[in-house]
Amino acid sequence: MVVTACALDVEAAVTATDAWVRGTVPAQRSTGAFVTLQSTEDTRLVGVASPIAKSAEIHESDMANGTMRMKAVDFVALPAGKRIELKPGGYHVMLLGVVKPLGAGDSVPLTLTLEDPSGKRSTLDVEAAVRPLGR
Ligand SMILES: [Cu+2]
């Protein structure tokens, strides 16, 4: 699925592809969401929201002393023309307070908030397919 946001007064067009969310088990309240983004102009991903989660944070994973850790970051830079992959082990969206189990066949609406260098914000709606655990 390809979604492109293009506001009339902003030159940047951001394309989102391969959006997916990791499936959950019944008691699980958080999970990761992933998407590949490409912008025609320098842009930043500054926020994410979803109706299936109480909140969402942008996280970055890194290895420290052989352990995978993650921390919240304020944004992900989307340099002009560069494909930026949010993926396991790298940048990802953390969905927190997930309100229902997510399984195969479900899809999760995500609203991405983008900010151009002048600070002007726009949103991009993406539908992310759930990938069952273990794949
Ligand atoms: Cu995370």
PDB file of C-alpha atoms and ligand atoms in Angstrom:
ATOM      1  CA  MET A   1       0.000   0.000   0.000  1.00  0.00           C
ATOM      2  CA  VAL A   2       1.312   3.421  -0.959  1.00  0.00           C
ATOM      3  CA  VAL A   3       0.052   6.633   0.576  1.00  0.00           C
ATOM      4  CA  THR A   4       1.272  10.043  -0.395  1.00  0.00           C
ATOM      5  CA  ALA A   5       0.659  13.262   1.503  1.00  0.00           C
ATOM      6  CA  CYS A   6       0.966  16.506  -0.370  1.00  0.00           C
ATOM      7  CA  ALA A   7      -0.261  19.720   1.200  1.00  0.00           C
ATOM      8  CA  LEU A   8      -0.980  22.545  -1.214  1.00  0.00           C
ATOM      9  CA  ASP A   9       1.460  25.011   0.278  1.00  0.00           C
ATOM     10  CA  VAL A  10       4.224  22.540   1.098  1.00  0.00           C
ATOM     11  CA  GLU A  11       6.532  21.177  -1.549  1.00  0.00           C
ATOM     12  CA  ALA A  12       7.349  17.970   0.301  1.00  0.00           C
ATOM     13  CA  ALA A  13       5.549  14.794  -0.653  1.00  0.00           C
ATOM     14  CA  VAL A  14       6.060  11.878   1.679  1.00  0.00           C
ATOM     15  CA  THR A  15       5.476   8.320   0.547  1.00  0.00           C
ATOM     16  CA  ALA A  16       4.814   5.535   3.050  1.00  0.00           C
ATOM     17  CA  THR A  17       5.183   1.888   2.032  1.00  0.00           C
ATOM     18  CA  ASP A  18       5.283  -1.514   3.709  1.00  0.00           C
ATOM     19  CA  ALA A  19       3.549  -0.413   6.898  1.00  0.00           C
ATOM     20  CA  TRP A  20       3.096  -3.249   9.370  1.00  0.00           C
ATOM     21  CA  VAL A  21       2.467  -3.888  13.026  1.00  0.00           C
ATOM     22  CA  ARG A  22       3.686  -6.824  15.046  1.00  0.00           C
ATOM     23  CA  GLY A  23       0.850  -9.029  16.262  1.00  0.00           C
ATOM     24  CA  THR A  24       0.178  -9.408  19.979  1.00  0.00           C
ATOM     25  CA  VAL A  25      -0.912 -12.029  22.483  1.00  0.00           C
ATOM     26  CA  PRO A  26      -4.054 -11.284  24.550  1.00  0.00           C
ATOM     27  CA  ALA A  27      -2.434  -9.724  27.634  1.00  0.00           C
ATOM     28  CA  GLN A  28       0.103  -7.711  25.659  1.00  0.00           C
ATOM     29  CA  ARG A  29      -0.351  -3.936  25.823  1.00  0.00           C
ATOM     30  CA  SER A  30       2.449  -2.669  23.609  1.00  0.00           C
ATOM     31  CA  THR A  31       3.850  -3.539  20.219  1.00  0.00           C
ATOM     32  CA  GLY A  32       5.964  -2.153  17.414  1.00  0.00           C
ATOM     33  CA  ALA A  33       4.863  -0.522  14.156  1.00  0.00           C
ATOM     34  CA  PHE A  34       7.134  -0.214  11.149  1.00  0.00           C
ATOM     35  CA  VAL A  35       7.012   1.666   7.840  1.00  0.00           C
ATOM     36  CA  THR A  36       9.319   2.804   5.075  1.00  0.00           C
ATOM     37  CA  LEU A  37       9.208   6.549   4.429  1.00  0.00           C
ATOM     38  CA  GLN A  38      10.594   8.662   1.646  1.00  0.00           C
ATOM     39  CA  SER A  39      10.169  12.417   1.303  1.00  0.00           C
ATOM     40  CA  THR A  40      10.882  14.604  -1.704  1.00  0.00           C
ATOM     41  CA  GLU A  41      12.117  17.355   0.633  1.00  0.00           C
ATOM     42  CA  ASP A  42      13.825  17.426   4.009  1.00  0.00           C
ATOM     43  CA  THR A  43      11.154  16.498   6.533  1.00  0.00           C
ATOM     44  CA  ARG A  44      10.953  14.938   9.967  1.00  0.00           C
ATOM     45  CA  LEU A  45       8.615  12.373  11.430  1.00  0.00           C
ATOM     46  CA  VAL A  46       7.696  13.972  14.741  1.00  0.00           C
ATOM     47  CA  GLY A  47       4.704  12.009  15.979  1.00  0.00           C
ATOM     48  CA  VAL A  48       2.417   9.042  15.508  1.00  0.00           C
ATOM     49  CA  ALA A  49      -1.088   8.308  16.738  1.00  0.00           C
ATOM     50  CA  SER A  50      -3.404   5.328  16.393  1.00  0.00           C
ATOM     51  CA  PRO A  51      -6.966   4.720  17.568  1.00  0.00           C
ATOM     52  CA  ILE A  52      -5.965   1.239  18.791  1.00  0.00           C
ATOM     53  CA  ALA A  53      -3.366   2.571  21.255  1.00  0.00           C
ATOM     54  CA  LYS A  54      -3.563   5.052  24.104  1.00  0.00           C
ATOM     55  CA  SER A  55      -0.306   6.594  22.970  1.00  0.00           C
ATOM     56  CA  ALA A  56       2.534   6.070  20.557  1.00  0.00           C
ATOM     57  CA  GLU A  57       6.199   6.947  20.801  1.00  0.00           C
ATOM     58  CA  ILE A  58       9.011   7.029  18.276  1.00  0.00           C
ATOM     59  CA  HIS A  59      11.772   4.730  19.497  1.00  0.00           C
ATOM     60  CA  GLU A  60      15.310   3.981  18.467  1.00  0.00           C
ATOM     61  CA  SER A  61      16.897   0.618  19.217  1.00  0.00           C
ATOM     62  CA  ASP A  62      20.567   0.179  19.795  1.00  0.00           C
ATOM     63  CA  MET A  63      22.910  -2.464  21.085  1.00  0.00           C
ATOM     64  CA  ALA A  64      24.693  -1.769  24.362  1.00  0.00           C
ATOM     65  CA  ASN A  65      26.937  -4.429  25.900  1.00  0.00           C
ATOM     66  CA  GLY A  66      25.275  -7.062  23.776  1.00  0.00           C
ATOM     67  CA  THR A  67      21.773  -6.110  24.860  1.00  0.00           C
ATOM     68  CA  MET A  68      19.144  -4.525  22.656  1.00  0.00           C
ATOM     69  CA  ARG A  69      17.777  -1.401  24.266  1.00  0.00           C
ATOM     70  CA  MET A  70      15.364   1.180  23.058  1.00  0.00           C
ATOM     71  CA  LYS A  71      14.768   4.787  23.882  1.00  0.00           C
ATOM     72  CA  ALA A  72      12.218   7.399  22.897  1.00  0.00           C
ATOM     73  CA  VAL A  73      13.396  10.010  20.406  1.00  0.00           C
ATOM     74  CA  ASP A  74      11.734  13.275  19.409  1.00  0.00           C
ATOM     75  CA  PHE A  75      11.841  12.678  15.687  1.00  0.00           C
ATOM     76  CA  VAL A  76      13.212  10.684  12.771  1.00  0.00           C
ATOM     77  CA  ALA A  77      14.914  12.779  10.080  1.00  0.00           C
ATOM     78  CA  LEU A  78      13.705  12.123   6.536  1.00  0.00           C
ATOM     79  CA  PRO A  79      16.379  13.681   4.300  1.00  0.00           C
ATOM     80  CA  ALA A  80      15.191  14.570   0.798  1.00  0.00           C
ATOM     81  CA  GLY A  81      15.079  11.594  -1.543  1.00  0.00           C
ATOM     82  CA  LYS A  82      16.338   9.071   0.990  1.00  0.00           C
ATOM     83  CA  ARG A  83      14.427   5.914   1.927  1.00  0.00           C
ATOM     84  CA  ILE A  84      14.197   5.655   5.692  1.00  0.00           C
ATOM     85  CA  GLU A  85      13.121   2.290   7.021  1.00  0.00           C
ATOM     86  CA  LEU A  86      11.510   1.976  10.421  1.00  0.00           C
ATOM     87  CA  LYS A  87      12.248  -1.646  11.224  1.00  0.00           C
ATOM     88  CA  PRO A  88      12.939  -4.066  14.060  1.00  0.00           C
ATOM     89  CA  GLY A  89      16.327  -3.239  15.580  1.00  0.00           C
ATOM     90  CA  GLY A  90      16.225   0.363  14.353  1.00  0.00           C
ATOM     91  CA  TYR A  91      13.758   3.200  14.481  1.00  0.00           C
ATOM     92  CA  HIS A  92      10.227   2.063  15.151  1.00  0.00           C
ATOM     93  CA  VAL A  93       6.918   3.263  16.455  1.00  0.00           C
ATOM     94  CA  MET A  94       5.971   1.915  19.865  1.00  0.00           C
ATOM     95  CA  LEU A  95       2.242   1.565  20.334  1.00  0.00           C
ATOM     96  CA  LEU A  96       1.465   1.778  24.072  1.00  0.00           C
ATOM     97  CA  GLY A  97      -1.764   0.870  25.798  1.00  0.00           C
ATOM     98  CA  VAL A  98      -2.972  -1.291  22.928  1.00  0.00           C
ATOM     99  CA  VAL A  99      -6.694  -1.770  23.488  1.00  0.00           C
ATOM    100  CA  LYS A 100      -7.241  -5.135  21.761  1.00  0.00           C
ATOM    101  CA  PRO A 101      -5.268  -8.164  20.593  1.00  0.00           C
ATOM    102  CA  LEU A 102      -3.847  -7.810  17.094  1.00  0.00           C
ATOM    103  CA  GLY A 103      -3.777 -10.848  14.856  1.00  0.00           C
ATOM    104  CA  ALA A 104      -3.499 -11.919  11.238  1.00  0.00           C
ATOM    105  CA  GLY A 105      -5.923 -10.089   8.979  1.00  0.00           C
ATOM    106  CA  ASP A 106      -6.198  -7.052  11.258  1.00  0.00           C
ATOM    107  CA  SER A 107      -5.073  -3.690  10.081  1.00  0.00           C
ATOM    108  CA  VAL A 108      -4.070  -0.726  12.209  1.00  0.00           C
ATOM    109  CA  PRO A 109      -4.617   2.904  11.220  1.00  0.00           C
ATOM    110  CA  LEU A 110      -1.616   5.105  11.937  1.00  0.00           C
ATOM    111  CA  THR A 111      -1.545   8.887  11.629  1.00  0.00           C
ATOM    112  CA  LEU A 112       1.982  10.134  11.079  1.00  0.00           C
ATOM    113  CA  THR A 113       2.790  13.764  11.910  1.00  0.00           C
ATOM    114  CA  LEU A 114       5.436  15.306   9.682  1.00  0.00           C
ATOM    115  CA  GLU A 115       7.241  18.592  10.109  1.00  0.00           C
ATOM    116  CA  ASP A 116       9.069  20.551   7.441  1.00  0.00           C
ATOM    117  CA  PRO A 117      12.193  22.652   8.174  1.00  0.00           C
ATOM    118  CA  SER A 118      10.065  25.749   8.770  1.00  0.00           C
ATOM    119  CA  GLY A 119       8.138  23.922  11.481  1.00  0.00           C
ATOM    120  CA  LYS A 120       4.958  23.499   9.465  1.00  0.00           C
ATOM    121  CA  ARG A 121       3.204  20.226  10.255  1.00  0.00           C
ATOM    122  CA  SER A 122       1.101  17.909   8.154  1.00  0.00           C
ATOM    123  CA  THR A 123      -0.320  14.445   8.700  1.00  0.00           C
ATOM    124  CA  LEU A 124      -0.228  11.268   6.684  1.00  0.00           C
ATOM    125  CA  ASP A 125      -2.687   8.433   7.277  1.00  0.00           C
ATOM    126  CA  VAL A 126      -1.334   4.927   6.795  1.00  0.00           C
ATOM    127  CA  GLU A 127      -3.024   1.557   7.137  1.00  0.00           C
ATOM    128  CA  ALA A 128      -0.614  -0.988   8.633  1.00  0.00           C
ATOM    129  CA  ALA A 129      -1.175  -4.724   8.208  1.00  0.00           C
ATOM    130  CA  VAL A 130      -0.720  -6.920  11.270  1.00  0.00           C
ATOM    131  CA  ARG A 131       1.933  -9.609  10.954  1.00  0.00           C
ATOM    132  CA  PRO A 132       1.320 -12.499  13.339  1.00  0.00           C
ATOM    133  CA  LEU A 133       3.970 -13.212  15.953  1.00  0.00           C
ATOM    134  CA  GLY A 134       6.685 -15.609  14.934  1.00  0.00           C
ATOM    135  CA  ARG A 135       7.123 -14.351  11.394  1.00  0.00           C
TER     136      ARG A 135
HETATM  137 CU    CU B   1      10.222   0.539  21.241  1.00  0.00          CU
END
